[in-house]
Coordinates of C-alpha atoms in Angstrom, one line a residue:
M1331 CA 73.4 88.1 106.5
T1332 CA 72.2 86.4 103.4
N1333 CA 70.7 89.7 102.1
K1334 CA 73.8 91.6 102.9
R1335 CA 75.9 89.0 101.2
A1336 CA 73.7 89.1 98.0
E1337 CA 73.8 92.9 98.0
F1338 CA 77.6 92.9 98.4
L1339 CA 78.0 90.5 95.5
E1340 CA 75.6 92.5 93.3
K1341 CA 77.6 95.7 93.9
L1342 CA 80.9 93.9 93.1
R1343 CA 79.3 92.5 89.8
D1344 CA 78.2 96.0 88.9
L1345 CA 81.7 97.4 89.5
Q1346 CA 83.1 94.6 87.4
Q1347 CA 80.8 95.5 84.5
E1348 CA 81.8 99.2 84.9
F1349 CA 85.4 98.0 84.6
V1350 CA 84.7 96.0 81.5
G1351 CA 83.0 99.1 80.0
S1352 CA 86.1 101.1 80.7
L1353 CA 88.3 98.7 78.7
V1354 CA 87.2 100.1 75.4
E1355 CA 88.7 103.5 76.3
R1356 CA 91.7 101.9 78.0
L1357 CA 92.5 99.9 74.9
A1358 CA 92.2 103.0 72.6
Q1359 CA 94.6 104.9 74.9
L1360 CA 97.1 101.9 74.9
K1361 CA 97.0 101.7 71.1
N1362 CA 97.7 105.4 70.8
D1363 CA 100.6 105.2 73.3
E1364 CA 102.0 102.1 71.5
Q1365 CA 101.8 103.8 68.1
R1366 CA 103.6 106.9 69.3
L1367 CA 106.5 104.7 70.6
V1368 CA 106.6 102.9 67.2
R1369 CA 106.9 106.2 65.4
Q1370 CA 109.5 107.6 67.9
W1371 CA 110.9 106.0 71.0
N1372 CA 111.1 108.6 73.8
P1373 CA 111.2 108.3 77.6
E1374 CA 108.1 110.4 78.3
D1375 CA 105.8 108.3 76.1
L1376 CA 107.4 105.1 77.4
Q1377 CA 106.7 106.2 81.0
Q1378 CA 103.1 106.9 80.1
F1379 CA 102.7 103.5 78.3
Y1380 CA 104.3 101.7 81.2
I1381 CA 102.0 103.3 83.8
S1382 CA 98.9 102.4 81.8
I1383 CA 100.1 98.8 81.4
H1384 CA 101.0 98.6 85.1
K1385 CA 97.6 99.9 86.2
L1386 CA 95.8 97.5 83.8
A1387 CA 97.7 94.5 85.4
G1388 CA 96.6 95.6 88.8
S1389 CA 92.9 96.4 88.0
S1390 CA 92.4 93.3 86.0
A1391 CA 93.6 91.2 88.9
A1392 CA 91.3 93.0 91.3
F1393 CA 88.3 92.1 89.1
S1394 CA 89.4 88.5 88.7
F1395 CA 90.5 88.7 85.0
N1396 CA 93.7 86.8 85.8
D1397 CA 94.8 86.0 82.2
L1398 CA 94.5 89.7 81.3
S1399 CA 96.5 90.7 84.3
Q1400 CA 99.3 88.2 83.6
S1401 CA 99.5 89.3 80.0
A1402 CA 99.8 92.9 81.0
R1403 CA 102.4 91.9 83.6
R1404 CA 104.5 90.2 80.9
L1405 CA 104.4 93.3 78.7
E1406 CA 105.3 95.4 81.7
E1407 CA 108.4 93.3 82.4
K1408 CA 109.5 93.7 78.7
I1409 CA 109.2 97.5 79.0
S1410 CA 110.6 98.1 82.5
P1411 CA 114.3 97.6 81.6
F1412 CA 114.2 100.7 79.4
L1413 CA 112.5 103.0 81.9
Q1414 CA 115.7 104.1 83.6
S1415 CA 117.8 103.9 80.4
E1416 CA 118.1 106.2 77.4
A1417 CA 118.8 103.2 75.2
T1418 CA 116.4 102.3 72.5
P1419 CA 115.4 98.6 72.3
S1420 CA 116.8 96.6 69.4
F1421 CA 114.7 95.4 66.5
V1422 CA 114.3 92.0 68.1
Q1423 CA 113.3 93.6 71.5
Q1424 CA 110.8 95.9 69.8
Q1425 CA 109.3 92.9 68.0
S1426 CA 109.0 91.1 71.3
I1427 CA 107.3 94.1 72.9
K1428 CA 105.0 94.3 69.8
T1429 CA 104.0 90.6 70.0
A1430 CA 103.3 90.9 73.8
F1431 CA 101.1 94.0 73.1
L1432 CA 99.2 92.3 70.3
Y1433 CA 98.5 89.3 72.6
L1434 CA 97.2 91.7 75.3
E1435 CA 95.1 93.5 72.7
D1436 CA 93.4 90.3 71.7
L1437 CA 92.7 89.4 75.3
L1438 CA 91.2 92.9 75.9
N1439 CA 88.9 92.5 72.8
S1440 CA 87.9 89.1 74.1
V1441 CA 86.9 90.4 77.5
I1442 CA 85.0 93.3 76.0
T1443 CA 83.2 91.1 73.5
H1444 CA 82.3 88.3 76.0
S1445 CA 81.5 90.5 79.0
E1446 CA 78.5 88.4 80.0
E1447 CA 80.6 85.2 80.2
S1448 CA 83.3 87.0 82.2
D1449 CA 80.6 88.1 84.7
S1450 CA 79.8 84.6 85.6
I1451 CA 83.4 83.7 86.1
A1452 CA 83.9 86.7 88.3
N1453 CA 80.8 85.8 90.2
E1454 CA 82.5 82.6 91.5
D1455 CA 85.6 84.6 92.5
F1456 CA 83.6 87.2 94.2
S1457 CA 81.8 84.5 96.2
A1458 CA 85.2 83.3 97.4
I1459 CA 86.1 86.9 98.3
V1460 CA 83.0 87.6 100.4
D1461 CA 83.3 84.2 102.1
N1462 CA 86.8 85.1 103.2
I1463 CA 86.1 88.5 104.6
Q1464 CA 86.3 88.5 108.4
H1465 CA 83.7 91.0 109.2
E1466 CA 83.5 91.7 113.0
Q1467 CA 79.8 92.2 113.7
Q1468 CA 79.2 95.1 115.9
Q1469 CA 77.0 94.7 119.0
T1470 CA 73.9 96.9 118.7
D1471 CA 71.7 98.3 121.4
D1472 CA 68.7 96.1 120.2
N1473 CA 69.4 93.7 123.0
N1474 CA 70.2 95.7 126.1
L1475 CA 68.1 93.7 128.6
I1476 CA 69.7 92.9 132.0
L1477 CA 68.2 90.2 134.1
L1478 CA 68.7 91.1 137.8
V1479 CA 68.1 88.3 140.4
E1480 CA 67.9 89.8 143.9
D1481 CA 65.5 88.8 146.7
D1482 CA 65.7 92.1 148.5
K1483 CA 62.9 94.0 146.7
V1484 CA 63.8 97.4 147.8
L1485 CA 67.5 97.0 146.9
A1486 CA 66.6 95.3 143.6
Q1487 CA 64.4 98.3 142.7
S1488 CA 67.2 100.8 143.6
I1489 CA 69.8 98.8 141.5
A1490 CA 67.4 98.5 138.6
E1491 CA 66.7 102.2 138.5
Q1492 CA 70.3 103.1 138.5
I1493 CA 71.2 100.6 135.8
Q1494 CA 68.3 101.9 133.7
A1495 CA 69.7 105.5 134.0
F1496 CA 72.7 104.3 132.0
G1497 CA 70.5 103.1 129.1
Y1498 CA 69.9 99.4 129.9
R1499 CA 66.5 97.7 130.3
V1500 CA 66.2 95.7 133.5
K1501 CA 64.0 92.8 134.5
V1502 CA 63.9 92.0 138.2
L1503 CA 63.5 88.5 139.6
H1504 CA 63.4 87.6 143.3
D1505 CA 64.2 83.9 143.3
S1506 CA 66.2 81.3 141.3
L1507 CA 63.2 79.4 140.2
A1508 CA 62.1 82.3 137.9
I1509 CA 65.3 82.4 136.0
Q1510 CA 64.6 79.6 133.5
Q1511 CA 61.1 80.9 132.8
S1512 CA 62.4 84.4 132.1
L1513 CA 65.2 83.1 129.8
L1514 CA 62.6 81.3 127.7
Q1515 CA 60.6 84.5 127.2
E1516 CA 63.5 86.8 126.3
M1517 CA 67.3 86.4 126.2
P1518 CA 69.2 89.1 128.1
C1519 CA 72.6 90.4 127.2
A1520 CA 73.8 89.7 130.8
L1521 CA 72.6 88.4 134.2
I1522 CA 73.3 90.0 137.6
V1523 CA 72.7 87.3 140.2
D1524 CA 72.9 87.6 144.0
I1525 CA 74.6 84.5 145.5
I1526 CA 72.2 84.3 148.5
L1527 CA 68.5 83.8 147.5
P1528 CA 65.5 82.4 149.4
E1529 CA 66.4 78.9 148.4
G1530 CA 69.8 78.9 150.1
S1531 CA 73.1 80.6 150.9
K1532 CA 74.5 79.7 147.4
A1533 CA 71.2 79.3 145.6
G1534 CA 72.2 81.9 142.9
I1535 CA 75.5 80.1 142.1
D1536 CA 73.8 76.7 142.2
A1537 CA 71.0 77.8 139.8
I1538 CA 73.5 79.2 137.3
K1539 CA 75.8 76.2 137.6
K1540 CA 72.9 73.8 136.9
M1541 CA 71.7 75.8 133.9
R1542 CA 75.2 76.0 132.5
S1543 CA 75.5 72.2 132.6
D1544 CA 71.9 70.9 132.1
Y1545 CA 70.2 73.6 130.0
K1546 CA 72.9 74.9 127.7
S1547 CA 70.4 75.8 125.0
I1548 CA 68.5 78.0 127.5
L1549 CA 71.6 79.8 128.9
P1550 CA 74.3 80.0 126.2
A1551 CA 77.9 80.2 127.4
N1552 CA 78.4 83.6 125.8
I1553 CA 75.9 85.3 128.1
P1554 CA 78.0 86.9 130.9
I1555 CA 77.1 86.4 134.5
I1556 CA 77.9 89.0 137.2
F1557 CA 77.5 87.6 140.7
I1558 CA 76.9 90.0 143.6
S1559 CA 77.1 89.3 147.3
G1560 CA 77.9 90.7 150.7
R1561 CA 80.4 87.9 151.1
V1562 CA 84.0 88.8 150.5
D1563 CA 85.6 85.4 151.2
V1564 CA 87.7 83.4 148.7
D1565 CA 85.4 80.4 148.9
A1566 CA 82.4 82.4 147.6
R1567 CA 84.5 83.9 144.8
L1568 CA 85.9 80.5 143.8
A1569 CA 82.4 79.0 143.7
A1570 CA 81.3 81.9 141.4
V1571 CA 84.2 81.3 139.1
K1572 CA 83.4 77.6 138.9
A1573 CA 79.8 78.4 138.0
G1574 CA 81.1 80.5 135.0
G1575 CA 80.9 83.9 136.6
S1576 CA 82.5 86.7 134.6
A1577 CA 82.7 89.1 137.5
Y1578 CA 82.1 89.2 141.3
L1579 CA 81.1 92.4 142.9
T1580 CA 80.5 93.0 146.6
K1581 CA 77.8 94.9 148.3
P1582 CA 77.1 97.8 148.7
L1583 CA 77.4 97.9 144.9
D1584 CA 79.4 100.7 143.3
I1585 CA 77.1 101.4 140.4
G1586 CA 79.9 103.0 138.4
N1587 CA 82.0 99.9 138.7
L1588 CA 79.0 97.7 137.8
I1589 CA 78.3 99.7 134.7
E1590 CA 81.9 99.4 133.6
W1591 CA 81.7 95.7 133.9
L1592 CA 78.4 95.5 132.0
D1593 CA 79.7 97.7 129.2
K1594 CA 82.8 95.7 128.9
L1595 CA 81.1 92.3 129.0
V1596 CA 78.3 93.0 126.6
N1597 CA 80.5 95.1 124.3
R1598 CA 78.4 98.2 124.3
Q1599 CA 81.4 100.3 123.7
V1600 CA 81.5 99.8 120.0
K1601 CA 84.6 101.0 118.4
E1602 CA 84.3 103.8 115.9
A1603 CA 84.7 102.5 112.4
Y1604 CA 88.2 102.9 111.0
Q1605 CA 88.3 105.8 108.4
I1606 CA 90.4 104.9 105.4
L1607 CA 91.4 107.3 102.6
I1608 CA 91.9 105.5 99.3
V1609 CA 94.1 107.4 96.8
D1610 CA 93.8 105.9 93.3
D1611 CA 93.1 107.5 89.9
D1612 CA 91.6 104.2 88.7
K1613 CA 88.0 104.8 89.7
E1614 CA 86.7 101.3 89.4
V1615 CA 89.6 99.8 91.4
A1616 CA 89.3 102.4 94.1
R1617 CA 85.6 101.7 94.5
H1618 CA 86.3 98.0 94.5
H1619 CA 88.6 98.3 97.4
A1620 CA 86.3 100.7 99.1
L1621 CA 83.4 98.2 98.9
I1622 CA 85.5 95.4 100.4
L1623 CA 86.6 97.7 103.3
E1624 CA 83.1 99.0 103.9
N1625 CA 81.7 95.5 104.0
A1626 CA 84.2 94.9 106.8
G1627 CA 82.7 97.8 108.8
M1628 CA 85.1 100.5 107.8
L1629 CA 84.4 104.0 106.4
T1630 CA 86.1 105.0 103.2
T1631 CA 86.9 108.3 101.4
I1632 CA 88.1 108.0 97.8
C1633 CA 90.5 110.6 96.3
H1634 CA 91.0 110.2 92.5
E1635 CA 93.0 113.4 92.2
P1636 CA 96.4 113.1 94.0
A1637 CA 96.6 116.9 94.2
Q1638 CA 93.5 116.9 96.4
V1639 CA 94.8 114.4 99.0
L1640 CA 95.6 117.0 101.7
K1641 CA 92.2 118.7 101.2
Q1642 CA 90.5 115.3 101.6
M1643 CA 92.4 114.7 104.8
E1644 CA 91.2 118.0 106.3
N1645 CA 88.5 117.8 109.0
R1646 CA 88.6 114.0 108.9
N1647 CA 90.0 111.6 111.5
I1648 CA 91.8 109.5 108.8
D1649 CA 93.2 106.3 110.4
L1650 CA 95.1 105.1 107.3
V1651 CA 95.9 106.0 103.7
L1652 CA 95.8 103.3 101.1
M1653 CA 97.6 104.6 98.0
D1654 CA 98.5 103.5 94.5
L1655 CA 102.2 103.8 93.7
Y1656 CA 101.8 105.1 90.1
M1657 CA 99.4 107.9 89.3
P1658 CA 99.4 110.5 86.5
G1659 CA 101.9 113.2 87.4
Y1660 CA 102.5 111.7 90.8
Q1661 CA 104.5 108.9 92.3
G1662 CA 102.9 107.5 95.5
N1663 CA 106.2 107.7 97.4
E1664 CA 106.5 111.4 96.5
L1665 CA 102.9 112.0 97.7
A1666 CA 103.7 110.1 100.9
S1667 CA 106.6 112.5 101.5
V1668 CA 104.3 115.5 101.0
I1669 CA 101.9 114.0 103.6
R1670 CA 104.7 113.4 106.1
Q1671 CA 105.7 117.1 105.9
I1672 CA 102.4 118.0 107.7
D1673 CA 103.0 117.5 111.5
M1674 CA 99.5 116.3 112.2
Y1675 CA 99.8 113.6 109.6
A1676 CA 103.4 112.6 110.4
A1677 CA 102.4 109.3 112.1
I1678 CA 99.4 108.3 110.0
P1679 CA 99.9 104.8 108.3
I1680 CA 100.4 104.8 104.6
I1681 CA 100.1 101.5 102.7
Y1682 CA 101.0 101.2 99.1
L1683 CA 98.9 98.9 96.9
S1684 CA 100.6 98.1 93.6
T1685 CA 101.7 95.4 91.1
E1686 CA 105.3 96.6 91.5
H1687 CA 107.4 93.5 92.2
S1688 CA 110.8 95.3 92.2
S1689 CA 112.1 95.0 95.8
E1690 CA 114.4 98.0 95.2
L1691 CA 111.5 100.2 94.3
Q1692 CA 109.4 98.9 97.2
V1693 CA 112.2 99.7 99.6
Q1694 CA 112.6 103.2 98.1
A1695 CA 108.9 103.8 98.5
L1696 CA 108.9 102.7 102.1
L1697 CA 111.9 104.9 102.9
Q1698 CA 110.0 107.9 101.6
G1699 CA 107.2 107.6 104.1
G1700 CA 105.3 104.4 103.5
D1701 CA 104.6 101.8 106.3
D1702 CA 103.8 98.8 104.2
F1703 CA 103.7 97.5 100.6
L1704 CA 100.9 95.2 99.4
I1705 CA 101.1 93.5 96.0
K1706 CA 98.1 93.3 93.7
P1707 CA 96.2 91.0 93.4
I1708 CA 95.6 90.6 97.1
R1709 CA 93.0 88.5 98.8
A1710 CA 90.1 90.5 100.3
D1711 CA 90.5 89.1 103.8
T1712 CA 94.2 89.8 103.7
L1713 CA 93.6 93.4 102.7
V1714 CA 91.0 93.8 105.5
R1715 CA 93.3 92.3 108.1
M1716 CA 96.4 94.3 107.2
I1717 CA 94.5 97.6 107.1
A1718 CA 92.6 96.9 110.3
Y1719 CA 95.8 96.0 112.1
R1720 CA 97.7 99.1 111.0
A1721 CA 94.7 101.4 111.7
M1722 CA 94.2 99.8 115.1
R1723 CA 97.9 100.5 116.1
F1724 CA 97.6 104.1 114.9
R1725 CA 94.4 104.7 116.7
K1726 CA 95.9 103.4 120.0
L1727 CA 98.8 105.8 119.5
R1728 CA 96.4 108.7 118.7
N1729 CA 94.2 107.8 121.7
L1730 CA 97.2 108.1 124.0
M1731 CA 97.6 111.7 122.8
S1732 CA 93.9 112.6 122.5
K1733 CA 92.2 110.9 125.5
D1734 CA 91.9 112.1 129.1
G1735 CA 93.7 109.8 131.5
L1736 CA 91.0 109.6 134.2
T1737 CA 87.8 109.3 132.2
G1738 CA 89.0 107.9 128.8
L1739 CA 87.1 110.7 127.0
Y1740 CA 88.6 113.0 124.4
N1741 CA 90.8 115.6 126.1
H1742 CA 90.4 119.4 125.9
R1743 CA 92.6 119.9 122.9
H1744 CA 91.1 117.1 120.9
I1745 CA 87.5 117.9 121.6
K1746 CA 88.1 121.5 120.5
E1747 CA 89.4 120.1 117.2
Q1748 CA 86.3 118.0 116.9
I1749 CA 84.1 121.1 117.5
R1750 CA 86.0 122.9 114.8
N1751 CA 85.7 119.9 112.4
E1752 CA 81.9 119.5 113.0
V1753 CA 81.2 123.2 112.5
F1754 CA 83.0 123.2 109.2
R1755 CA 81.3 119.9 108.1
A1756 CA 77.9 121.3 109.0
G1757 CA 78.8 124.4 107.0
R1758 CA 79.7 122.3 103.9
E1759 CA 76.6 120.1 104.2
E1760 CA 74.2 122.8 105.3
S1761 CA 73.3 120.8 108.4
T1762 CA 73.1 121.5 112.1
V1763 CA 75.2 120.7 115.1
S1764 CA 74.5 121.3 118.8
L1765 CA 77.1 121.6 121.5
A1766 CA 76.3 120.9 125.2
M1767 CA 78.5 121.7 128.2
F1768 CA 78.0 120.0 131.5
D1769 CA 79.5 120.9 134.9
V1770 CA 79.1 118.9 138.1
D1771 CA 77.4 121.0 140.8
Y1772 CA 79.3 121.7 144.0
F1773 CA 82.1 119.4 143.0
K1774 CA 84.6 121.1 145.4
K1775 CA 82.2 120.1 148.2
V1776 CA 82.3 116.5 147.0
N1777 CA 86.1 116.5 147.1
D1778 CA 86.2 118.2 150.5
T1779 CA 83.6 115.9 152.0
Y1780 CA 84.4 112.5 150.6
G1781 CA 88.0 112.9 149.3
H1782 CA 89.5 113.3 145.8
G1783 CA 89.4 109.5 145.2
I1784 CA 85.6 109.6 145.5
G1785 CA 85.5 112.8 143.4
D1786 CA 87.4 111.0 140.7
R1787 CA 84.8 108.2 140.8
V1788 CA 82.0 110.7 140.4
L1789 CA 83.7 112.1 137.2
K1790 CA 84.2 108.6 135.9
N1791 CA 80.6 107.7 136.6
L1792 CA 79.4 110.8 134.7
S1793 CA 81.7 110.1 131.8
R1794 CA 80.4 106.5 131.6
F1795 CA 76.8 107.8 131.9
L1796 CA 77.2 110.2 129.0
I1797 CA 78.9 107.7 126.8
D1798 CA 76.2 105.1 127.4
R1799 CA 73.3 107.5 126.9
V1800 CA 74.3 109.4 123.7
R1801 CA 74.4 108.1 120.2
R1802 CA 77.5 106.5 118.7
T1803 CA 77.9 109.4 116.3
D1804 CA 78.0 111.9 119.2
L1805 CA 81.3 112.9 120.6
V1806 CA 81.9 113.2 124.4
G1807 CA 84.9 115.0 125.9
R1808 CA 86.3 116.3 129.2
Y1809 CA 86.7 120.0 128.7
G1810 CA 88.5 120.5 132.0
G1811 CA 88.2 119.7 135.7
E1812 CA 84.5 118.8 136.3
E1813 CA 83.3 120.2 133.0
F1814 CA 82.3 117.9 130.1
V1815 CA 81.2 118.4 126.5
V1816 CA 78.9 116.5 124.2
L1817 CA 78.9 117.3 120.5
F1818 CA 75.6 116.3 118.7
P1819 CA 76.1 116.3 114.8
N1820 CA 73.0 116.7 112.7
T1821 CA 70.9 117.6 115.7
S1822 CA 68.6 120.6 116.3
I1823 CA 69.0 122.5 119.5
E1824 CA 65.4 121.5 120.5
D1825 CA 66.3 117.8 120.2
A1826 CA 69.6 118.3 122.0
A1827 CA 67.8 120.2 124.8
T1828 CA 65.2 117.4 125.2
L1829 CA 67.9 114.8 125.5
C1830 CA 70.0 116.8 127.9
E1831 CA 67.1 117.4 130.2
K1832 CA 66.5 113.7 130.3
L1833 CA 70.2 113.1 131.1
R1834 CA 70.0 115.7 133.9
S1835 CA 66.9 114.1 135.5
D1836 CA 68.3 110.6 135.2
F1837 CA 71.8 111.3 136.5
E1838 CA 70.6 112.7 139.8
K1839 CA 69.2 109.3 140.6
V1840 CA 72.6 107.6 140.3
L1841 CA 74.2 106.8 143.7
H1842 CA 77.9 107.3 144.3
F1843 CA 79.3 105.2 147.1
Y1844 CA 81.9 105.9 149.8
H1845 CA 82.9 103.8 152.8
D1846 CA 80.0 104.9 155.0
G1847 CA 77.2 105.1 152.5
S1848 CA 76.2 106.8 149.3
F1849 CA 75.2 110.2 147.9
S1850 CA 73.9 111.7 144.7
V1851 CA 75.1 114.7 142.7
T1852 CA 73.6 116.9 139.9
F1853 CA 75.0 118.8 137.0
S1854 CA 74.2 122.0 135.2
C1855 CA 74.1 122.2 131.4
G1856 CA 74.3 124.9 128.7
I1857 CA 73.6 124.3 125.0
A1858 CA 74.3 126.2 121.8
D1859 CA 74.0 125.3 118.1
Y1860 CA 75.3 126.0 114.6
P1861 CA 74.2 127.9 112.5
A1862 CA 73.0 130.2 115.2
F1863 CA 76.6 130.5 116.2
D1864 CA 78.6 130.1 113.0
D1865 CA 82.1 130.0 114.3
P1866 CA 83.7 127.2 116.4
Q1867 CA 84.9 129.5 119.2
L1868 CA 81.6 131.4 119.2
L1869 CA 79.7 128.1 119.5
A1870 CA 81.9 127.0 122.4
D1871 CA 81.6 130.4 124.1
A1872 CA 77.8 130.4 123.7
A1873 CA 77.4 127.0 125.3
D1874 CA 79.8 128.0 128.1
N1875 CA 77.8 131.2 128.8
A1876 CA 74.6 129.2 128.8
L1877 CA 76.1 126.8 131.3
Y1878 CA 77.0 129.6 133.7
T1879 CA 73.5 130.9 133.3
S1880 CA 72.3 127.5 134.6
K1881 CA 74.7 127.7 137.5
N1882 CA 73.8 131.3 138.4
N1883 CA 70.1 130.5 138.3
G1884 CA 70.4 127.8 141.0
R1885 CA 72.2 124.8 139.2
N1886 CA 70.7 121.4 138.3
Q1887 CA 69.1 122.8 135.1
V1888 CA 69.5 123.1 131.3
T1889 CA 69.8 126.5 129.6
V1890 CA 69.7 127.0 125.8
A1891 CA 71.7 129.9 124.5
G1892 CA 69.6 132.7 123.1
F1893 CA 66.4 131.7 125.0

């Protein structure tokens, strides 16, 4: 964390120095604008002068030059009454504007001249900024060890093999005495403990309870415990709760249910980073906000040319647009109206970020398509929280429309959009993308034999299996019925085939339970890649044809298109 913090501060200081370097050009432009107004007062030049002053007030505050920001703000207030009026300011008013401008000019020259001193001042402010950023650290797969305490050696081995099929590492212990020794060697991300062990009918519970109370440093409170048992009575469940159990599962274990609990408790299902589009012609300020958001775990795209905003939104799952209100040739509220005209962007959150204090103009901007209005300068942690909250709400809404109700995977329509987006992205970046289609073998027989409820459980188990075993950058969807899709960006077809073959062999080891016992199922797979198939539909068709080749050749195999 210390290195990341230092790196973050260094990037902020570099940006601040770039901003200071831009002040020479900004000052020259302001002096030109001011001289034109002195020679002849006209609305067009006044509007340009006002926008330049307005942006300077906001950008100065962003980089902690508060005196400069306040000076620009005072000049802005003297100019603003004439923006909506054709009246020319009186001689006294013009002198007041001139005095305010000269004061601003002196401050600008001072900052430019003493840039090294200003850097040290900003350093203190940047330290405060980074200390206030609430960065949610994402759980990685580095610690995916599960400690399984089960005295039945055959059962323990079976459970361990199935958990490992979902991408976890498993260490098996057969008695409670070995728990402490194992914890001292390596800390797991979760424990699965049978209640009944050789030491007694509640030995598992007693061992965990004692460690929770007497050896807190060995077994931290944030390590989840899943108790398993053949007992279904309330007394056993209550004892498990009192010992700090996070879940209580009864035997025979439904592995799919167990994996769902593990994924939830150890936070393996890392949320995709929020994707934020920043629309601002002020390059240093845009990069400043991008750096803050990226440090909080978000992905950012910067658009300096408002006319390019729709193009920047194409083929990206933008969760929120952060937009300046005043840009050359464009008003942010007008640009928001343009975005709202596109059906697929109608619900995307748009947040204005500006130094505009006029409540009337703020309301007008919100009525034309905005969702919120943030005033510069804004604390970094406040900016992060506001954007994360709005993006989270939008993503929940989008998920309702894009996710399959049974499995929680992307639905048919959305995964087809993602195939299209990835093919176009691969074309732009001259990279590869592989597409795999999976189909559960003899799924109708599963439904006919065990019932549709058990069939649904098989589909959920497969969806969970795929999510846990592929990379976070890969996309998993339900294509229809018992057919699934995995999209592998930046992956050769050889690498995708190797992974899919491993998935196939591991999934057939997974047991699916019904009231009288358990059974296993297999799947067939077909793979195709871009650029071999350079159109989204051609790519999907090729993978689908390869899938049917696998099924026609006996099922439970992987076929690569073109081979």
